[in-house]
CSV table of C-alpha atoms in Angstrom, one decimal:
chain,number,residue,atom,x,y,z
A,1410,UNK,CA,183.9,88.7,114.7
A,1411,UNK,CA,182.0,90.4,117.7
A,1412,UNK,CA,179.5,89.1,119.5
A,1413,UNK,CA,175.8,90.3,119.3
A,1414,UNK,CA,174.3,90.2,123.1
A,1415,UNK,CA,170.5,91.4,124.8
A,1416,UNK,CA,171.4,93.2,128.0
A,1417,UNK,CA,168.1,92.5,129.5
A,1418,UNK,CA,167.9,96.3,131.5
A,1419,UNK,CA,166.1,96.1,128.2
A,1420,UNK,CA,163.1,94.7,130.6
A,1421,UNK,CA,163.5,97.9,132.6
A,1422,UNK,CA,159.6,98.1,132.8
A,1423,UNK,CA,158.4,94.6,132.6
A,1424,UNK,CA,158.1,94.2,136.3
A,1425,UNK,CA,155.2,96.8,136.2
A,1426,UNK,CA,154.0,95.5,133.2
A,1427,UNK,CA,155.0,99.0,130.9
A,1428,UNK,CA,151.9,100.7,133.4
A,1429,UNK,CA,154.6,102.7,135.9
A,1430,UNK,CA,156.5,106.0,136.0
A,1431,UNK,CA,159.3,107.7,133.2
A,1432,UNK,CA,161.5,106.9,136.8
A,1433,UNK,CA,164.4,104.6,135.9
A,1434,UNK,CA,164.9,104.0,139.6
A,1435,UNK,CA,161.4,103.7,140.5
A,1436,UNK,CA,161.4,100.4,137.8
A,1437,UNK,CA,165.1,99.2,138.8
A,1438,UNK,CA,163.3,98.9,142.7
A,1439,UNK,CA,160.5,97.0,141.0
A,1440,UNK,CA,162.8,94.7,139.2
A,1441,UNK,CA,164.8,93.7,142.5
A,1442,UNK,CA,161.5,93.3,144.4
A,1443,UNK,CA,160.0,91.1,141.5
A,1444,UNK,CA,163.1,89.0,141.2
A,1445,UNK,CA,162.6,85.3,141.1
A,1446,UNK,CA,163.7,82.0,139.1
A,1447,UNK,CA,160.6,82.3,137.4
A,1448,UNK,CA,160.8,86.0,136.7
A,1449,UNK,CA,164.4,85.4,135.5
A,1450,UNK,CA,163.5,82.2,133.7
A,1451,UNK,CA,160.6,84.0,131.6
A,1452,UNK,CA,163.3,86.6,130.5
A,1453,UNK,CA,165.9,84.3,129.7
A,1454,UNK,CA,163.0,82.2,127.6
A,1455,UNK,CA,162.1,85.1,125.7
A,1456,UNK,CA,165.5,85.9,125.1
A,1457,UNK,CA,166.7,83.0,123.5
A,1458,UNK,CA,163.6,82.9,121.6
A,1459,UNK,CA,164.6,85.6,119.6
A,1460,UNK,CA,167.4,84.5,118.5
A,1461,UNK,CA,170.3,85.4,120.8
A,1462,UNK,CA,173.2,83.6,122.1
A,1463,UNK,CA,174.6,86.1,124.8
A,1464,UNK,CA,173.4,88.2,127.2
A,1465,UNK,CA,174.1,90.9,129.7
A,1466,UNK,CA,172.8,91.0,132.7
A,1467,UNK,CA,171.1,94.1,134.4
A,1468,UNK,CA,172.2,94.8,138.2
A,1469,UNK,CA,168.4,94.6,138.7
A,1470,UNK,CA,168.0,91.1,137.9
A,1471,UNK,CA,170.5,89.5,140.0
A,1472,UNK,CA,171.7,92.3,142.6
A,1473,UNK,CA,174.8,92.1,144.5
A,1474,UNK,CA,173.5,93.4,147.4
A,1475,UNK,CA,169.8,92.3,147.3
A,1476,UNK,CA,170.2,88.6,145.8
A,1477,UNK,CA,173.4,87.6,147.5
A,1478,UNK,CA,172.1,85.2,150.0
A,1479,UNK,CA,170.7,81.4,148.9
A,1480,UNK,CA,170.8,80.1,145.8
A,1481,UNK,CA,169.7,82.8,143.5
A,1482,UNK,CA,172.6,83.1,142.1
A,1483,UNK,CA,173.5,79.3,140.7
A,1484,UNK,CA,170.0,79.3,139.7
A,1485,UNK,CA,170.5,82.5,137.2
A,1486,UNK,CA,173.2,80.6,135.9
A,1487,UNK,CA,171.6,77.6,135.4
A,1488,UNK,CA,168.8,79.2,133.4
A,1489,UNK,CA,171.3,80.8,131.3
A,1490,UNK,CA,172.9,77.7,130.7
A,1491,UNK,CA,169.5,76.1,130.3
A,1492,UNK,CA,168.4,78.2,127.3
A,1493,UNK,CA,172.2,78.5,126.0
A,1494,UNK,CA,173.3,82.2,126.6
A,1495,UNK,CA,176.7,83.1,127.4
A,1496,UNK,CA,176.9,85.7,130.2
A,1497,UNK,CA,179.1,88.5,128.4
A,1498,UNK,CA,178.5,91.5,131.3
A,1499,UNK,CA,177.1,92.4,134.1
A,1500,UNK,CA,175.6,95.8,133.5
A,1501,UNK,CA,174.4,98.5,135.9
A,1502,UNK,CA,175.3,101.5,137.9
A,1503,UNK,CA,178.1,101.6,140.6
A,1504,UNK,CA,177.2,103.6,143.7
A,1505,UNK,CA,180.5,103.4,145.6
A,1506,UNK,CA,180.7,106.4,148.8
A,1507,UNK,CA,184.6,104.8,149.1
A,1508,UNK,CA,186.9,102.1,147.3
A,1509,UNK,CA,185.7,99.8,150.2
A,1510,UNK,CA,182.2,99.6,148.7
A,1511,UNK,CA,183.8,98.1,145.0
A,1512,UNK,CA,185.0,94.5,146.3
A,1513,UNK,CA,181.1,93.5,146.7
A,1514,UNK,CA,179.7,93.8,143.4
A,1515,UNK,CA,183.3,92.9,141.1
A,1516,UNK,CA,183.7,89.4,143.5
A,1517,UNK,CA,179.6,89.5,142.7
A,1518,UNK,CA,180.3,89.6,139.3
A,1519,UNK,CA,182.8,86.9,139.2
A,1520,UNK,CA,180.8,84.4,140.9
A,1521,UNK,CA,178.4,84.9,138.7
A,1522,UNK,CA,181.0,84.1,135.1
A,1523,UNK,CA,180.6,87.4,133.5
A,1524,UNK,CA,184.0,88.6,132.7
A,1525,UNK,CA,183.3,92.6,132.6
A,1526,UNK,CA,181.5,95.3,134.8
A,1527,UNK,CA,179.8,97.5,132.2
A,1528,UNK,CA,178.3,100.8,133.6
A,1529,UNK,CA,178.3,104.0,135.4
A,1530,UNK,CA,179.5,105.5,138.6
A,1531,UNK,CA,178.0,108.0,140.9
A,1532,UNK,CA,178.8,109.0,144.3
A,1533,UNK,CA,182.6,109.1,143.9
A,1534,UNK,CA,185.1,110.1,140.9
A,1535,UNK,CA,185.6,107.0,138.7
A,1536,UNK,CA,189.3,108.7,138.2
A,1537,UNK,CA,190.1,108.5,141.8
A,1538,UNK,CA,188.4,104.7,141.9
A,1539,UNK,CA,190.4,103.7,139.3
A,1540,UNK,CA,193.7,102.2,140.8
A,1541,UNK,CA,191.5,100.4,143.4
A,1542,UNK,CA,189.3,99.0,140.8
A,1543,UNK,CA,192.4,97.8,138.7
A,1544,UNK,CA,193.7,96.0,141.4
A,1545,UNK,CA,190.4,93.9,142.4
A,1546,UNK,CA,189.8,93.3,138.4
A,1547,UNK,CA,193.6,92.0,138.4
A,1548,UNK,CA,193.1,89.6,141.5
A,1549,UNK,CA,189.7,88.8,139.9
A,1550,UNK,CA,190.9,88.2,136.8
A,1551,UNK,CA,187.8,90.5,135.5
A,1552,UNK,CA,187.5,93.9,134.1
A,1553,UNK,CA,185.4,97.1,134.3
A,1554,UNK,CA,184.1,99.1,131.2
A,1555,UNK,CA,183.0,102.5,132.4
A,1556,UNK,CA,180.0,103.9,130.8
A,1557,UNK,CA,179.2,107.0,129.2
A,1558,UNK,CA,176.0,109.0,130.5
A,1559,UNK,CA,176.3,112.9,131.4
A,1560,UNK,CA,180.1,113.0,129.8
A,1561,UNK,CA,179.3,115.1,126.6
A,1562,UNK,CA,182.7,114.5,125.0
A,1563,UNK,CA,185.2,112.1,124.6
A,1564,UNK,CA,188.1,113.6,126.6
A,1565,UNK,CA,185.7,113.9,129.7
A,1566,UNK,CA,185.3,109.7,128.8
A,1567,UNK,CA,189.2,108.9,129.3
A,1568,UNK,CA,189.3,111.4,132.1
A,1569,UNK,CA,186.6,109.3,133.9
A,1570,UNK,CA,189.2,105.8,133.2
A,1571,UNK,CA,192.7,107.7,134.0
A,1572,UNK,CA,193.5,108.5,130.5
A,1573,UNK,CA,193.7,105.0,129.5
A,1574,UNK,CA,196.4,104.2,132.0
A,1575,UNK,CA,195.0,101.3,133.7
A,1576,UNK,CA,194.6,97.3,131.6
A,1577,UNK,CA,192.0,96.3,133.3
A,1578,UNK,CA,189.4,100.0,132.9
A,1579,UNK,CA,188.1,100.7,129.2
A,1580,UNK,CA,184.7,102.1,128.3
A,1581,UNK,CA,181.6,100.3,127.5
A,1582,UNK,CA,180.1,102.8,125.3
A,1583,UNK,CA,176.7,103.8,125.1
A,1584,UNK,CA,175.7,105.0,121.5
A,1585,UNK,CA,172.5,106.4,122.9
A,1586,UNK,CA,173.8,109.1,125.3
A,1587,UNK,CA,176.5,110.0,122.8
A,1588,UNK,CA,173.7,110.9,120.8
A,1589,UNK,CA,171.6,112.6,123.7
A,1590,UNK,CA,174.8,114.9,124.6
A,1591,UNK,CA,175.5,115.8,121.2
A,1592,UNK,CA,178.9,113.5,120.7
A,1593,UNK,CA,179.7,111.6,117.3
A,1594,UNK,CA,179.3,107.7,117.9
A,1595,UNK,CA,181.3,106.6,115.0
A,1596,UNK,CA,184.6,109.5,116.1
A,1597,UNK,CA,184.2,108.4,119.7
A,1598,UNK,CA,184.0,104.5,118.5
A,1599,UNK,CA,187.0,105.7,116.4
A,1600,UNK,CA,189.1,107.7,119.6
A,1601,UNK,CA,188.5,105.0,122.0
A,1602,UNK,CA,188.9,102.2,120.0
A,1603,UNK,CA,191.9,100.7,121.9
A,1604,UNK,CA,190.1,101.0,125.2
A,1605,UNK,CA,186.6,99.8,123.8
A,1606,UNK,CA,186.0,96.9,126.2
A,1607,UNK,CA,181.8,96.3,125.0
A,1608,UNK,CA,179.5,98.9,123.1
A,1609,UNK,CA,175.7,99.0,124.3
A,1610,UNK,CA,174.3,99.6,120.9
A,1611,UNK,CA,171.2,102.4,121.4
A,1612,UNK,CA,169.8,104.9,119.1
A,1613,UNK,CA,167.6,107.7,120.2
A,1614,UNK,CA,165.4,109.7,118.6
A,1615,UNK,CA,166.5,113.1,118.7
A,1616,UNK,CA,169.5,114.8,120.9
A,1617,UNK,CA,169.0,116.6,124.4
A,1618,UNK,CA,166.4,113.7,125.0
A,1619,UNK,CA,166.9,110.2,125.9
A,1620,UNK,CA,164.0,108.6,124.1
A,1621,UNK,CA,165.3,105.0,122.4
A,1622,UNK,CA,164.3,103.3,119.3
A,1623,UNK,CA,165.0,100.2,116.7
A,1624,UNK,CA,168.5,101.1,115.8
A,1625,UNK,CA,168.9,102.4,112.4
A,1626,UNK,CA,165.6,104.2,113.4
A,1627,UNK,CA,166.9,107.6,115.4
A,1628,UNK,CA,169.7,110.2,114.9
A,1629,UNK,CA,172.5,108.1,116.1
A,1630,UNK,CA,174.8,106.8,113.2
A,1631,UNK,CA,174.6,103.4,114.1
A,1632,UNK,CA,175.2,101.0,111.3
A,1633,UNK,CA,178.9,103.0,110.8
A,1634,UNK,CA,179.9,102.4,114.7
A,1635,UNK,CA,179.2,98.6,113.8
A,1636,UNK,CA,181.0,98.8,110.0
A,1637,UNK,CA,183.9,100.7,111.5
A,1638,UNK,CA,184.5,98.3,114.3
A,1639,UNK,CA,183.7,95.5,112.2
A,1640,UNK,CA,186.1,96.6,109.5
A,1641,UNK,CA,188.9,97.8,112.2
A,1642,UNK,CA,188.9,93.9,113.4
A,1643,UNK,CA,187.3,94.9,116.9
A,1644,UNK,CA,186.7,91.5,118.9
A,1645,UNK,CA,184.1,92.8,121.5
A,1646,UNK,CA,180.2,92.5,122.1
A,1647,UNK,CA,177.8,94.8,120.8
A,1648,UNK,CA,174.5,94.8,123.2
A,1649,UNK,CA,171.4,95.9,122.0
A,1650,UNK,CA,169.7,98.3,123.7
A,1651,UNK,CA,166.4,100.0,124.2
A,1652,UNK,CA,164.3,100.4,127.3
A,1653,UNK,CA,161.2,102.0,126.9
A,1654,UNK,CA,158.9,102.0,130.0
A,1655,UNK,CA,155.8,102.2,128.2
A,1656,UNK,CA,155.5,99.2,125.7
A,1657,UNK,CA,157.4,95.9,125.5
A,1658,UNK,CA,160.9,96.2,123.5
A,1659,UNK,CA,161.1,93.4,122.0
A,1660,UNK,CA,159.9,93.7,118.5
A,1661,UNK,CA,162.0,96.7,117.8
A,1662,UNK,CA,164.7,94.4,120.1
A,1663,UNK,CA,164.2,92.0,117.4
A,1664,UNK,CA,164.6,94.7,114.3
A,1665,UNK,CA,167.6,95.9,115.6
A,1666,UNK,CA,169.2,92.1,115.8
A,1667,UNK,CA,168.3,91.8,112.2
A,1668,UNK,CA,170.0,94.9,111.0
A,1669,UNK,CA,173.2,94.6,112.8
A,1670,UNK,CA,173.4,91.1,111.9
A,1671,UNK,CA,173.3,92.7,108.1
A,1672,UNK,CA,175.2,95.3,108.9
A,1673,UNK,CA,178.4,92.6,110.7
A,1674,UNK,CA,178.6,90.8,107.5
């Protein structure tokens, strides 16, 4: 049975308290600034308090680059541990300007016990990363789900991984910009189903935008990518996603983890 999971880039805006910019950078440099053991224990409280058991952790919350020195580190584990969530990503953008630039955040990754990379790249062509990225994830022992954001169909996907060549690259598919750039969750769910590594669960209101919502709520067919994975014996973890900058995302958070819940039985 998959897992269910919060990947807490849900909190995009809570560092500014929902009060800053429609500027997802703007709130990912607030959230590095802001990070703390108590920051990170306050999410990690509210988390388990509604009713998760796994969760993914945003780039933003424990940075590679920014939160590598001291202790941070052991101590995000240790609240994890404390409140009983398993780490099941580590979720975020890669920003790589040459293959040197991937070791950091993979041997980041491992040291922090989450077993897959999930996100996007810009800077370089995740094609031409790929064989570098296979061998850290095969000395790591790790793996990297690339994620879906301006690709508006599914062959531009599997172009991004090397066709599906390499063991240790699959896709972490986002429902949400599959909706935004017009592609079919369910057939996509359905093409790359071998290579599905984690799916961030996301529904949007209406395509060409990327405005989130409960899921089951939008114009993304949600509740069939979870039967159809479900019912095809998939074994992977569906995160729940919505990050609106205005308001707090939890009670729709909490919506959506009652309706795939339903929807996984």
């Amino acid at each position: 049975m998959p897992k269910i999971s919060f990947i807490s880039a849900n909190y995009v805006a809570r560092a500014l308290n929902y009060r800053g910019p429609a500027d997802w950078m703007a709130h990912d440099a607030a959230t590095i600034a802001a990070a703390s053991p108590e920051h990170f224990a306050a999410v990690a409280a509210d988390v388990a308090a509604a009713g998760f058991e796994n969760i993914d952790i945003w780039t933003a919350h424990c940075h590679w680059q920014h939160h590598a020195s001291g202790d941070y580190l052991e101590i995000v584990k240790g609240i994890c541990s404390q409140y009983d969530l398993a780490i099941t990503s580590y979720a975020g953008g890669l920003h790589p300007s040459s293959a040197a630039d991937l070791e950091a955040p993979f041997k980041f990754m491992k040291q922090l016990g989450a077993p897959i990379f999930a996100g996007g790249m810009w800077g370089a062509d995740p094609a031409a990363m790929a064989p570098h990225i296979q061998k850290i994830c095969e000395r790591l022992n790790v793996r990297y789900g690339f994620e879906n954001h301006p690709e508006k169909s599914v062959e531009e996907i599997l172009a991004k991984i090397g066709g599906g060549q390499y063991s240790r690259i699959g896709v972490a598919l986002d429902t949400g910009w599959c909706g935004t750039q017009g592609i079919d969750s369910v057939e996509a769910a359905k093409r790359l189903r071998e290579k599905l590594f984690i799916v961030h669960l996301k529904d949007v209101k209406a395509a060409g935008a990327h405005d989130t919502c409960a899921l089951g709520d939008g114009i993304v067919g949600i509740e069939k990518v979870v039967r159809y994975l479900v019912e095809s014996r998939w074994e992977g973890t569906f995160c729940i996603e919505h990050e609106p900058y205005d308001h707090d995302p939890m009670p729709d958070v909490k919506k959506s983890l009652e309706r795939v819940r339903k929807w996984l039985k």
